[in-house]
Coordinates of C-alpha atoms in Angstrom, one line a residue:
M1 CA 115.0 -10.2 -90.0
S2 CA 117.8 -9.3 -87.4
E3 CA 120.7 -11.3 -87.0
R4 CA 123.2 -10.6 -84.4
P5 CA 126.3 -12.5 -83.9
T6 CA 125.5 -12.4 -79.9
R7 CA 122.9 -11.2 -77.6
P8 CA 124.5 -10.5 -74.2
A9 CA 121.1 -8.6 -71.9
H10 CA 119.4 -11.8 -72.6
A11 CA 121.6 -14.4 -72.5
L12 CA 122.5 -13.2 -69.0
T13 CA 119.3 -12.5 -67.5
R14 CA 117.8 -15.7 -68.9
R15 CA 120.7 -17.8 -68.0
G16 CA 120.3 -16.2 -64.2
L17 CA 116.6 -17.3 -64.3
L18 CA 118.1 -20.8 -65.2
Q19 CA 121.3 -21.1 -63.1
G20 CA 119.2 -19.9 -60.4
A21 CA 117.0 -23.0 -60.4
L22 CA 119.9 -25.2 -61.1
A23 CA 121.6 -23.8 -57.7
A24 CA 117.8 -23.5 -56.2
G25 CA 117.7 -27.8 -56.6
A26 CA 121.2 -28.4 -55.4
A27 CA 119.6 -26.4 -52.0
L28 CA 116.6 -28.4 -51.8
G29 CA 119.1 -31.9 -52.4
V30 CA 118.2 -33.0 -55.9
S31 CA 122.1 -32.6 -56.4
A32 CA 122.0 -36.6 -57.0
L33 CA 119.9 -39.4 -58.3
G34 CA 117.2 -40.3 -55.7
A35 CA 117.9 -37.0 -54.2
G36 CA 114.8 -35.0 -52.8
P37 CA 111.3 -36.1 -54.4
A38 CA 111.3 -38.1 -57.0
A39 CA 108.4 -38.9 -59.8
A40 CA 105.4 -40.0 -57.7
A41 CA 105.1 -43.6 -57.6
G42 CA 103.5 -45.6 -60.3
L43 CA 104.6 -43.5 -62.9
T44 CA 106.5 -44.5 -65.7
V45 CA 108.5 -41.9 -67.6
T46 CA 110.0 -42.5 -70.5
R47 CA 112.6 -39.7 -72.8
L48 CA 111.6 -40.9 -75.9
K49 CA 113.4 -38.3 -78.5
V50 CA 114.7 -35.0 -78.7
L51 CA 112.3 -32.9 -81.2
A52 CA 114.3 -30.0 -82.1
G53 CA 117.4 -28.2 -81.1
T54 CA 120.6 -29.5 -80.1
Q55 CA 120.5 -32.9 -80.6
A56 CA 118.6 -33.0 -82.8
G57 CA 120.2 -31.8 -86.1
V58 CA 119.5 -28.9 -88.0
Q59 CA 115.5 -29.1 -89.3
Y60 CA 114.3 -26.3 -91.1
G61 CA 116.9 -23.7 -90.4
V62 CA 116.2 -24.9 -86.4
G63 CA 119.6 -25.1 -85.0
A64 CA 119.1 -24.5 -80.9
T65 CA 115.5 -23.9 -79.6
D66 CA 113.2 -24.3 -76.6
L67 CA 109.4 -24.0 -75.7
G68 CA 107.6 -25.9 -78.7
I69 CA 104.5 -25.2 -77.4
P70 CA 102.1 -27.5 -79.4
A71 CA 98.3 -27.4 -80.4
R72 CA 95.8 -29.3 -83.0
T73 CA 95.4 -27.1 -86.1
P74 CA 92.1 -26.6 -87.7
D75 CA 93.1 -28.7 -90.3
G76 CA 94.1 -31.6 -88.0
R77 CA 98.0 -31.4 -87.9
L78 CA 100.1 -30.5 -85.2
L79 CA 101.7 -27.2 -84.8
F80 CA 104.9 -26.6 -82.1
V81 CA 105.6 -23.3 -81.5
F82 CA 109.1 -22.4 -80.6
G83 CA 110.9 -19.4 -78.2
D84 CA 114.5 -18.2 -78.9
T85 CA 115.8 -19.9 -81.8
W86 CA 119.0 -19.7 -84.2
A87 CA 120.4 -21.7 -87.1
D88 CA 123.2 -23.3 -85.2
A89 CA 124.0 -22.4 -81.8
V90 CA 122.4 -20.0 -78.5
G91 CA 123.7 -16.6 -79.5
G92 CA 124.3 -17.5 -83.3
T93 CA 123.2 -16.8 -86.2
D94 CA 119.4 -16.1 -88.0
W95 CA 118.0 -15.2 -84.3
R96 CA 114.2 -15.6 -84.6
S97 CA 111.3 -16.0 -82.0
P98 CA 108.8 -17.6 -82.5
V99 CA 108.9 -20.0 -85.0
A100 CA 106.5 -22.9 -85.3
L101 CA 106.7 -26.2 -87.2
Y102 CA 104.1 -28.9 -88.3
S103 CA 104.0 -32.5 -87.4
S104 CA 101.5 -34.8 -88.9
T105 CA 102.5 -37.2 -86.2
S106 CA 99.2 -39.7 -85.7
D107 CA 101.0 -42.2 -83.2
L108 CA 103.4 -40.1 -80.4
A109 CA 104.6 -43.3 -78.9
T110 CA 106.8 -43.4 -82.0
G111 CA 108.5 -40.0 -81.5
V112 CA 106.6 -36.8 -83.3
V113 CA 108.2 -35.5 -86.6
F114 CA 108.3 -32.3 -87.9
S115 CA 107.2 -32.5 -91.8
G116 CA 106.9 -28.4 -92.5
A117 CA 107.6 -25.0 -91.8
A118 CA 105.1 -22.5 -90.5
G119 CA 105.5 -18.8 -91.6
A120 CA 104.9 -16.7 -94.5
G121 CA 107.1 -16.9 -97.5
A122 CA 108.1 -19.3 -100.2
N123 CA 111.4 -20.6 -98.1
T124 CA 109.1 -22.3 -95.7
Q125 CA 110.3 -26.0 -96.4
V126 CA 113.8 -25.1 -95.9
T127 CA 114.2 -22.5 -93.1
A128 CA 111.0 -21.6 -90.5
P129 CA 110.7 -17.6 -90.5
Q130 CA 110.2 -15.4 -87.1
L131 CA 106.2 -15.7 -87.5
W132 CA 105.9 -12.0 -88.0
Y133 CA 108.4 -9.2 -88.4
Y134 CA 110.2 -6.9 -85.7
P135 CA 114.0 -6.5 -85.2
H136 CA 115.7 -7.6 -82.3
D137 CA 117.4 -4.7 -81.2
A138 CA 117.1 -2.4 -77.8
Y139 CA 113.3 -1.8 -78.0
Y140 CA 112.0 -5.2 -78.7
E141 CA 114.5 -7.4 -77.1
T142 CA 112.3 -10.6 -77.9
V143 CA 108.7 -11.7 -78.1
I144 CA 108.7 -15.1 -76.7
P145 CA 105.0 -17.6 -77.2
S146 CA 103.2 -18.1 -74.3
D147 CA 100.6 -20.7 -75.5
V148 CA 98.6 -21.2 -78.4
I149 CA 94.9 -22.3 -78.6
T150 CA 92.5 -23.4 -81.6
I151 CA 89.1 -22.4 -81.6
G152 CA 86.9 -23.5 -84.7
T153 CA 88.7 -22.3 -87.4
R154 CA 91.0 -19.9 -86.3
M155 CA 94.1 -20.2 -83.9
Y156 CA 95.3 -17.7 -81.4
L157 CA 98.6 -17.2 -80.0
H158 CA 99.5 -15.3 -76.6
A159 CA 102.7 -13.7 -77.1
I160 CA 105.3 -11.8 -74.5
V161 CA 106.9 -8.9 -75.8
N162 CA 110.8 -8.6 -73.5
G163 CA 112.4 -5.2 -73.5
P164 CA 114.8 -3.7 -73.5
T165 CA 116.4 -6.9 -71.6
F166 CA 114.8 -10.8 -71.3
G167 CA 112.2 -10.7 -68.4
A168 CA 111.5 -6.6 -68.7
V169 CA 108.0 -7.3 -70.3
R170 CA 106.5 -4.1 -72.2
W171 CA 103.4 -5.4 -72.4
T172 CA 102.0 -9.3 -74.0
E173 CA 99.6 -9.7 -76.9
L174 CA 97.1 -11.8 -79.1
W175 CA 97.7 -12.9 -82.6
Q176 CA 95.3 -15.1 -84.8
S177 CA 96.1 -17.3 -87.8
D178 CA 92.9 -18.2 -90.0
D179 CA 95.2 -21.1 -92.2
S180 CA 95.7 -23.1 -89.8
G181 CA 99.2 -21.4 -88.3
A182 CA 101.1 -20.4 -91.5
T183 CA 100.7 -16.8 -91.1
W184 CA 99.3 -14.9 -88.3
Q185 CA 97.9 -10.9 -87.7
H186 CA 98.6 -9.3 -85.2
T187 CA 94.5 -9.0 -83.3
G188 CA 94.9 -5.4 -82.2
L189 CA 94.8 -6.6 -78.5
K190 CA 97.5 -5.7 -75.9
F191 CA 97.2 -6.7 -72.5
P192 CA 99.2 -4.4 -70.1
A193 CA 102.6 -5.4 -68.4
D194 CA 101.1 -5.1 -64.6
M195 CA 97.6 -6.5 -65.0
A196 CA 96.6 -8.9 -62.0
G197 CA 99.9 -7.4 -60.4
G198 CA 102.2 -8.8 -63.6
R199 CA 100.1 -12.2 -63.3
F200 CA 98.8 -12.0 -67.2
Q201 CA 102.2 -12.0 -68.7
C202 CA 103.1 -15.8 -69.1
I203 CA 99.5 -17.7 -69.4
T204 CA 98.1 -20.8 -70.6
W205 CA 94.7 -21.5 -71.5
G206 CA 92.0 -24.6 -72.4
Q207 CA 88.6 -24.4 -74.3
G208 CA 85.7 -25.3 -71.7
N209 CA 82.4 -26.6 -73.1
D210 CA 80.3 -23.8 -71.8
G211 CA 81.8 -21.5 -74.0
Y212 CA 84.7 -19.8 -72.1
V213 CA 88.0 -20.5 -72.3
Y214 CA 90.0 -20.9 -68.7
I215 CA 93.2 -19.1 -68.2
Y216 CA 95.9 -19.4 -65.6
G217 CA 98.2 -16.5 -65.6
T218 CA 101.3 -15.8 -63.8
G219 CA 104.5 -13.4 -64.1
F220 CA 107.3 -13.9 -66.6
Q221 CA 109.9 -14.0 -64.1
R222 CA 109.3 -17.0 -62.0
D223 CA 108.9 -15.7 -59.0
K224 CA 104.8 -15.4 -58.5
G225 CA 102.0 -17.7 -58.1
I226 CA 99.1 -17.8 -60.0
V227 CA 95.5 -16.0 -61.4
L228 CA 92.3 -17.3 -63.0
Y229 CA 90.5 -15.4 -65.6
R230 CA 88.0 -16.5 -68.4
V231 CA 86.7 -15.1 -71.4
P232 CA 84.1 -15.8 -73.7
Q233 CA 85.6 -18.1 -76.9
N234 CA 84.0 -15.5 -79.6
S235 CA 85.0 -12.6 -77.6
M236 CA 88.9 -13.2 -77.5
T237 CA 90.2 -9.9 -78.8
A238 CA 88.1 -7.4 -76.4
L239 CA 90.0 -6.7 -73.3
S240 CA 86.9 -6.3 -71.3
A241 CA 85.7 -9.4 -71.7
Y242 CA 88.3 -11.2 -69.9
Q243 CA 87.1 -11.8 -66.3
P244 CA 89.0 -12.4 -63.3
W245 CA 87.8 -15.2 -60.6
G246 CA 88.9 -13.6 -57.3
Y247 CA 87.8 -13.9 -53.5
A248 CA 85.7 -10.9 -52.1
N249 CA 83.2 -10.1 -49.5
G250 CA 83.9 -14.0 -47.8
A251 CA 83.5 -15.6 -51.3
W252 CA 85.0 -16.2 -54.9
G253 CA 83.2 -15.1 -57.9
W254 CA 84.2 -14.1 -61.4
G255 CA 84.5 -10.6 -62.0
N256 CA 85.8 -9.9 -58.3
P257 CA 89.9 -8.4 -58.5
A258 CA 91.8 -11.0 -59.5
T259 CA 93.2 -13.0 -56.1
E260 CA 96.3 -15.6 -56.3
V261 CA 94.8 -19.0 -56.6
L262 CA 97.9 -20.4 -55.7
P263 CA 101.2 -19.1 -54.4
G264 CA 104.7 -20.1 -55.9
K265 CA 106.7 -19.4 -58.2
F266 CA 105.6 -20.3 -61.4
G267 CA 107.0 -20.9 -64.8
E268 CA 105.7 -22.4 -67.9
M269 CA 102.0 -23.9 -67.7
C270 CA 100.0 -25.9 -69.7
L271 CA 96.2 -26.0 -69.0
R272 CA 94.1 -28.6 -71.2
P273 CA 90.8 -30.4 -70.6
L274 CA 91.7 -34.1 -71.1
G275 CA 90.0 -36.8 -70.6
G276 CA 86.7 -35.5 -68.8
K277 CA 88.6 -33.8 -66.6
W278 CA 91.1 -30.8 -66.6
I279 CA 94.8 -30.9 -66.4
L280 CA 97.6 -28.2 -65.4
T281 CA 101.7 -28.7 -65.9
W282 CA 103.7 -26.1 -65.1
S283 CA 107.5 -25.8 -64.4
N284 CA 107.8 -25.5 -60.3
A285 CA 110.6 -23.1 -60.5
G286 CA 111.0 -22.9 -56.7
A287 CA 111.3 -26.7 -56.4
Y288 CA 112.8 -27.1 -59.7
R289 CA 110.4 -29.6 -60.9
I290 CA 107.8 -30.3 -63.1
D291 CA 104.4 -30.9 -61.5
A292 CA 100.7 -31.9 -62.4
M293 CA 97.4 -31.2 -60.8
V294 CA 94.5 -32.9 -62.4
L295 CA 91.1 -31.0 -61.9
N296 CA 87.4 -31.1 -62.2
T297 CA 87.3 -27.5 -63.2
P298 CA 89.6 -24.5 -63.3
T299 CA 88.1 -23.2 -60.3
D300 CA 88.8 -26.1 -58.1
N301 CA 90.4 -25.3 -54.8
L302 CA 94.2 -25.3 -56.0
Y303 CA 95.6 -25.3 -52.4
T304 CA 93.8 -28.7 -51.6
A305 CA 94.2 -30.5 -54.9
A306 CA 96.0 -33.1 -55.4
K307 CA 99.9 -32.5 -57.1
T308 CA 102.1 -34.6 -58.5
T309 CA 105.6 -34.4 -59.5
L310 CA 106.6 -35.5 -63.4
L311 CA 109.6 -34.7 -63.3
T312 CA 112.3 -33.8 -61.2
G313 CA 115.4 -31.3 -61.7
C314 CA 119.0 -32.8 -61.3
E315 CA 122.8 -31.5 -62.2
W316 CA 124.4 -32.1 -65.4
G317 CA 125.8 -35.8 -65.6
A318 CA 123.0 -37.2 -63.0
E319 CA 120.0 -37.6 -65.2
D320 CA 118.0 -40.7 -66.0
A321 CA 114.8 -41.3 -67.3
S322 CA 112.6 -39.0 -64.4
H323 CA 115.7 -36.4 -63.2
V324 CA 116.5 -33.9 -65.5
A325 CA 118.9 -31.0 -65.6
Q326 CA 117.8 -27.2 -66.4
L327 CA 114.4 -28.5 -67.5
Y328 CA 111.5 -26.2 -67.7
G329 CA 108.3 -26.0 -70.0
G330 CA 106.4 -28.9 -70.0
Y331 CA 103.7 -28.7 -72.7
I332 CA 100.8 -31.3 -73.2
I333 CA 101.4 -32.4 -76.8
P334 CA 98.1 -33.3 -78.5
G335 CA 97.2 -37.0 -78.5
S336 CA 97.8 -37.4 -74.8
T337 CA 95.7 -39.0 -72.4
L338 CA 95.8 -39.0 -68.6
S339 CA 97.0 -42.4 -68.0
D340 CA 99.5 -41.5 -71.2
L341 CA 100.7 -38.3 -71.3
H342 CA 103.2 -36.8 -73.8
L343 CA 105.0 -33.7 -72.6
G344 CA 107.7 -31.0 -74.6
V345 CA 110.2 -30.6 -72.0
S346 CA 112.8 -27.8 -72.2
Q347 CA 116.3 -28.0 -71.2
W348 CA 119.5 -25.4 -71.7
N349 CA 122.7 -25.9 -70.2
T350 CA 123.4 -22.3 -69.9
G351 CA 127.0 -23.2 -68.7
N352 CA 128.3 -24.0 -72.1
N353 CA 125.5 -23.5 -74.3
S354 CA 126.1 -27.3 -75.5
V355 CA 122.0 -28.4 -74.6
Y356 CA 119.6 -26.0 -76.0
H357 CA 116.8 -28.5 -77.1
V358 CA 112.9 -29.4 -76.7
E359 CA 112.4 -33.4 -75.8
Q360 CA 109.7 -35.6 -75.5
F361 CA 108.7 -37.3 -72.7
R362 CA 106.2 -39.8 -72.3
I363 CA 104.2 -40.0 -68.8
Q364 CA 102.6 -43.5 -68.1
G365 CA 100.1 -43.6 -65.3
L366 CA 99.4 -40.7 -63.5
V367 CA 95.4 -41.7 -63.3

């Protein structure tokens, strides 16, 4: 695994994305508490705890990290997959991505507690290793997890290969694990960076009860809307099996050219079947907040679907339970219900790197 004292190109580019969101938030009038769109009336928002990264203490060699995409493993535990991670601070020592931690927490209201690290090697109880080897260099700047899913006894992880700088996507790829996330093997499947007009770079997915996995995709640059695909759950590794949902000849249908199902500036997303419905949460980069939609099916009309603001961005020093500075992510933690939703939300203070972590939020009353 490669270690570098700094990563100027990545830090500059990614900071630019998040600083842009902070500036956009100020322009929208969310620079002070109570200004701009607040969390929807009737929601109760609780900041439960910092799960990993700064302000959480170093756990398994994780001192600074983000994302923390969660999934239920085949053996019943929770696996959280993190993005760029260092042992101490952003740009510090032992740069890894992705890494993953396990939890056996059964009562989310008490706060998620980690109980071990995934990855090959004898030191996983001390340091969470990078899940597979590659050097962080001029070709592979970094590899960022996009989403993880469990189908039967196998887990799949979609990952975004960046290079030579962050945000310049070379391709995305699919990895699999047959040991509840402990080790990962490449499936051989690579998705072109320009698939669906660059809208299949950052994805999220959920398993339906009809034998298909449904996938929303967007770009990795926080400047695009979303498209919809589906793939048979037993054909995850076959590129030709991924069917776009599109509009042609006056009608929507599978197999038509991919058509944007909702415009906007989407960041990280999380699609999950939950409580007989589907829920999509996403980082709304254009409006500097995290939003949600509860759907009957992923093919619902997203233009007319009701949208709820869960958390609103604000400036540092102006935070409360539902106003969060430089927020992104917003991944649904297994064990959630629609009325008692638990999210992993990332923050990065790009001004001084004092905050780079994942925090657990509890949102009650969505439905």
